[in-house]
Coordinates of C-alpha atoms and ligand atoms in Angstrom, one line a residue:
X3 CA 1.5 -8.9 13.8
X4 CA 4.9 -6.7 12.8
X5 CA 3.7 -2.9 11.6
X6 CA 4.0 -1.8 8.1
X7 CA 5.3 1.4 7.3
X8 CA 4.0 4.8 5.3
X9 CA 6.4 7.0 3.9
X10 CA 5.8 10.5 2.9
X11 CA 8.2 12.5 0.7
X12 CA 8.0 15.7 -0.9
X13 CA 9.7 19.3 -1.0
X14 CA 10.3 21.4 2.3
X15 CA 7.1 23.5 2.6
X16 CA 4.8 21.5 1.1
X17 CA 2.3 20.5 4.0
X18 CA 3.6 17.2 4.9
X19 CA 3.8 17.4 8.3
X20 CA 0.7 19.1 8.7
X21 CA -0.8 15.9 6.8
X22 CA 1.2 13.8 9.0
X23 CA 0.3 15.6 12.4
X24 CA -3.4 15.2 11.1
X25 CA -3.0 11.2 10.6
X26 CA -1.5 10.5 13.9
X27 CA -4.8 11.4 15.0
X28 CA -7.1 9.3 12.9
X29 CA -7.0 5.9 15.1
X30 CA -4.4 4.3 13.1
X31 CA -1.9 2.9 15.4
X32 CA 0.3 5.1 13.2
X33 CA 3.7 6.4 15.2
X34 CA 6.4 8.9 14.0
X35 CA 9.4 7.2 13.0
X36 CA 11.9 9.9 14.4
X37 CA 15.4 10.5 12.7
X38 CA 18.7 11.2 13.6
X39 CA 19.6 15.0 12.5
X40 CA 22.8 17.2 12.5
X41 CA 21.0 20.1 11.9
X42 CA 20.7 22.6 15.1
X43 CA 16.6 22.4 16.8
X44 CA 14.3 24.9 15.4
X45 CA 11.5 26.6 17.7
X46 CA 9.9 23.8 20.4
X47 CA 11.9 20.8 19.0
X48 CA 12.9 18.7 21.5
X49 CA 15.4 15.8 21.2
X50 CA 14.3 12.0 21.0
X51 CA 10.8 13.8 19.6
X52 CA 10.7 15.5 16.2
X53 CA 14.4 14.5 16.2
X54 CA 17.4 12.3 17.7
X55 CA 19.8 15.7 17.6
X56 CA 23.4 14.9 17.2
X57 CA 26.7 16.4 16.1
X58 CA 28.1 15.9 12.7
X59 CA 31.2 14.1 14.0
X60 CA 28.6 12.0 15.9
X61 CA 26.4 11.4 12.8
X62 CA 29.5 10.3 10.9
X63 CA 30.3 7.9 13.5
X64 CA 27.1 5.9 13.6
X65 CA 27.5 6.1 9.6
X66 CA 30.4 4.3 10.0
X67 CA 28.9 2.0 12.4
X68 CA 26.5 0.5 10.2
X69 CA 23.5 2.1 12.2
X70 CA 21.2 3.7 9.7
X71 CA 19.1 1.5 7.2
X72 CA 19.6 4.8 5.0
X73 CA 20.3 8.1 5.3
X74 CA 21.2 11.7 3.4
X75 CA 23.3 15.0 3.2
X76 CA 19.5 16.3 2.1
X77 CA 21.3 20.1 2.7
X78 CA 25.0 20.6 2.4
X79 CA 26.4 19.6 6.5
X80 CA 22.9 18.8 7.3
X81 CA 22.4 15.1 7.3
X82 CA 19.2 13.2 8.2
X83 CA 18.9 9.2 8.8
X84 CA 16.9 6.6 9.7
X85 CA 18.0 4.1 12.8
X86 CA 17.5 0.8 11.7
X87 CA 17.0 -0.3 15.3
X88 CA 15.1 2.4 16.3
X89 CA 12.8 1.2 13.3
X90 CA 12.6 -2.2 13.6
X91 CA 11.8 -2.0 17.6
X92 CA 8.7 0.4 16.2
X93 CA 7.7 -2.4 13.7
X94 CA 8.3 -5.3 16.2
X95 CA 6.1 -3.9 18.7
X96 CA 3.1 -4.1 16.2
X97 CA 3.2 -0.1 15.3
X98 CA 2.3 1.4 12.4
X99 CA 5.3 3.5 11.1
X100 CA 4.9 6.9 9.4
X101 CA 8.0 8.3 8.2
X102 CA 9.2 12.1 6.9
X103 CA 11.8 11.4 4.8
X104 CA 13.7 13.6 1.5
X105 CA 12.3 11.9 -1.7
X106 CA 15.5 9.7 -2.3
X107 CA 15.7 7.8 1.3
X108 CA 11.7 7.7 1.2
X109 CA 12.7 5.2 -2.2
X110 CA 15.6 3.4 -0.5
X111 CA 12.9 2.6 2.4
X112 CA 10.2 1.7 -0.2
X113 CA 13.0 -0.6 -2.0
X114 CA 13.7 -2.6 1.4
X115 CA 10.6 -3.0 2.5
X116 CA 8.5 -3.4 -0.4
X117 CA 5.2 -4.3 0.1
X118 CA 5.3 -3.8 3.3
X119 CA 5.5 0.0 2.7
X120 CA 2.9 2.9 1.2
X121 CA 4.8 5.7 -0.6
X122 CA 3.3 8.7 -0.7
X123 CA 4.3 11.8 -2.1
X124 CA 3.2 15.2 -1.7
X125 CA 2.9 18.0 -4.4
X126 CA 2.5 21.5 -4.1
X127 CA 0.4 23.7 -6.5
X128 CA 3.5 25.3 -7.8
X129 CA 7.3 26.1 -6.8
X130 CA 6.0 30.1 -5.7
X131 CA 3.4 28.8 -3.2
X132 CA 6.1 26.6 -1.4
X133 CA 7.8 29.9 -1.6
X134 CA 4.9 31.6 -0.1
X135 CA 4.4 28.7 2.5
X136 CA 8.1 28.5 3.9
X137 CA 7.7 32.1 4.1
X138 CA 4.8 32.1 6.1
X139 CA 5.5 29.0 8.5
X140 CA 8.5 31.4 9.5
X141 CA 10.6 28.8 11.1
X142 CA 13.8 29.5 8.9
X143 CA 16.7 32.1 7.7
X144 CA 16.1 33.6 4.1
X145 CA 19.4 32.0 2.8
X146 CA 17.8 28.2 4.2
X147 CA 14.6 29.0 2.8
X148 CA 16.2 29.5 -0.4
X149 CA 18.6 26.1 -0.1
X150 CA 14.9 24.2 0.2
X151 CA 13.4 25.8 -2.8
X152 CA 16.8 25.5 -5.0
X153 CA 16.3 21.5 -4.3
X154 CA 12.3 21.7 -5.0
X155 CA 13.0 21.2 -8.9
X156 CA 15.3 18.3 -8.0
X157 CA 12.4 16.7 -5.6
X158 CA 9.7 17.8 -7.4
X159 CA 11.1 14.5 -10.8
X160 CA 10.8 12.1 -8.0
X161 CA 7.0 12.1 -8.0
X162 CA 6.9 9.3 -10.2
X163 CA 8.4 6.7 -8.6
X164 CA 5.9 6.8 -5.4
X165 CA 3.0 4.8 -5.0
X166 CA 0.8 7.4 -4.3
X167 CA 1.0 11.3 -5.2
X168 CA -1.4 13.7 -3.7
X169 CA -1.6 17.0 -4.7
X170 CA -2.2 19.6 -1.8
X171 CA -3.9 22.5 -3.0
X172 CA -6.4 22.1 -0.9
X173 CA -5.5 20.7 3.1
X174 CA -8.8 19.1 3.6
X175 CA -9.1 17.6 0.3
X176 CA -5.8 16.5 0.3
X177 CA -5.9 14.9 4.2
X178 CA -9.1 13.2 3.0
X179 CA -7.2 11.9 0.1
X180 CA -4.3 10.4 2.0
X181 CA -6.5 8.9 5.0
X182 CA -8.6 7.1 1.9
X183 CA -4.8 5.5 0.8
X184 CA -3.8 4.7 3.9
X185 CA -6.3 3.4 5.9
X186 CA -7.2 1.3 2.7
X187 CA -3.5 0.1 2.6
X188 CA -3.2 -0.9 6.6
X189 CA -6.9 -2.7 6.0
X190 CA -5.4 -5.0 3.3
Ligands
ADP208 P1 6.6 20.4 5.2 O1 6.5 19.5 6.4 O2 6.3 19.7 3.9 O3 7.9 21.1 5.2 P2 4.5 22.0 6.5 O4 3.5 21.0 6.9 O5 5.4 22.5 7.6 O6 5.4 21.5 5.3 O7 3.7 23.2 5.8 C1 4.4 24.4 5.4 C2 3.5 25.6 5.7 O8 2.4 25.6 4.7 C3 2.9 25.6 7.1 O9 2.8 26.9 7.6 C4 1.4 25.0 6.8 O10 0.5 25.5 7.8 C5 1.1 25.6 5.4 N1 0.2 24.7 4.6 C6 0.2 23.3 4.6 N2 -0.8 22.9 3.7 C7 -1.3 24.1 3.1 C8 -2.3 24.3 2.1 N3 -3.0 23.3 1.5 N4 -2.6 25.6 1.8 C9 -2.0 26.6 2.4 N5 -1.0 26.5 3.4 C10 -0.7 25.2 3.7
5GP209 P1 13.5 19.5 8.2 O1 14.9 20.2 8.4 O2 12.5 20.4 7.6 O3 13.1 18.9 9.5 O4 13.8 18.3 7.2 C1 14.4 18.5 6.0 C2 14.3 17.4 5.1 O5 14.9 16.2 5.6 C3 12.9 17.0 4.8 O6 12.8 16.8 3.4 C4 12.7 15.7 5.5 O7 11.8 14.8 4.9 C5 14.1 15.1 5.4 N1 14.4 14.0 6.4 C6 14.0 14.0 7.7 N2 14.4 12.8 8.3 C7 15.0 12.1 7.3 C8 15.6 10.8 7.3 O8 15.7 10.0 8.3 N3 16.2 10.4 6.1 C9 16.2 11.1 5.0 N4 16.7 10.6 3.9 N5 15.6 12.4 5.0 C10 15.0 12.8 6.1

């Protein structure tokens, strides 16, 4: 049987990967779908595992192509896409795909696949505690942090149009809450 896909959206900073990372290790059959970038690595990224790292001129190329079933400038020169092969070889091979995605790709994915796909979007309490948080995960320049938190307003009127939102206050309610959706949806 051919995978189905989950994809999470939500501003920079607001625990999405940790609720990801925490997934992949529930027994799912749940793999990363990983992206193609232009943005430079950050701390122990390595290429072809958070990321397929390539040049902009590169990334324009495949663009051109045809090769991404979507993909966005989500910061100005930084763009981030999604390889349709790359997917449907996941998806083919029976996996489960999970996918980290800015809000308006995660609803061009949702729109292709349709029921085949869970979205689920993640809210933080408030606008100063993803402040707080990108602060404190300290994996970025001032002058980026404040590019993510200028596009949290933006992000943040997107909720609506997911399947699923789940508000992380709390990490353990909120994992519990998303495991509950999505074993629930890969069950069905
Ligand atoms: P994202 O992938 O959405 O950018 P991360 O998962 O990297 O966000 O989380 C950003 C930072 O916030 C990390 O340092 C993470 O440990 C922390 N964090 C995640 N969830 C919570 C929470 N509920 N309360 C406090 N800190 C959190
Ligand atoms: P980061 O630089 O923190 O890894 O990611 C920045 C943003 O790019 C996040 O909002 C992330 O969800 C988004 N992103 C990562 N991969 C893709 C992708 O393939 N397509 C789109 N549209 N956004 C992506």
């Amino acid at each position: 049987m051919p995978g189905k896909l989950i994809i999470f959206s939500a501003p920079s900073g607001s625990g999405k990967s940790t609720i990801i990372n925490y997934l992949l290790g529930q027994g799912l059959n749940l793999y990363f779908s990983i992206s193609a970038t232009s943005r430079a690595p950050r701390g122990s990224e390595r290429n072809g595992v958070e990321y397929f790292f390539l040049s902009p001129e590169e990334f324009r190329q495949r663009i051109a192509a045809g090769e991404f079933l979507e993909y966005e400038e989500v910061y100005k020169d930084r763009f981030y896409g999604t390889l349709k092969a790359q997917v449907e070889k996941q998806l083919s091979e029976g996996q489960n795909v999970i996918f980290d995605v800015d809000v308006v790709g995660g609803c061009n994915i949702k729109r292709f696949y349709g029921d085949r796909a869970l979205s689920v979007f993640i809210q933080p309490p408030s606008v100063e505690e993803l402040r707080r948080r990108l602060n404190g995960r300290g994996t970025d320049a001032p002058e980026v942090i404040e590019s993510r938190i200028a596009k949290a307003e933006f992000e943040l009127g997107y909720a609506s149009k997911f399947d699923v939102v789940i508000v992380n206050d709390d990490l353990q309610r909120a994992e519990a809450e998303a495991l509950q959706a999505i074993s629930g949806f890969l069950k069905a």
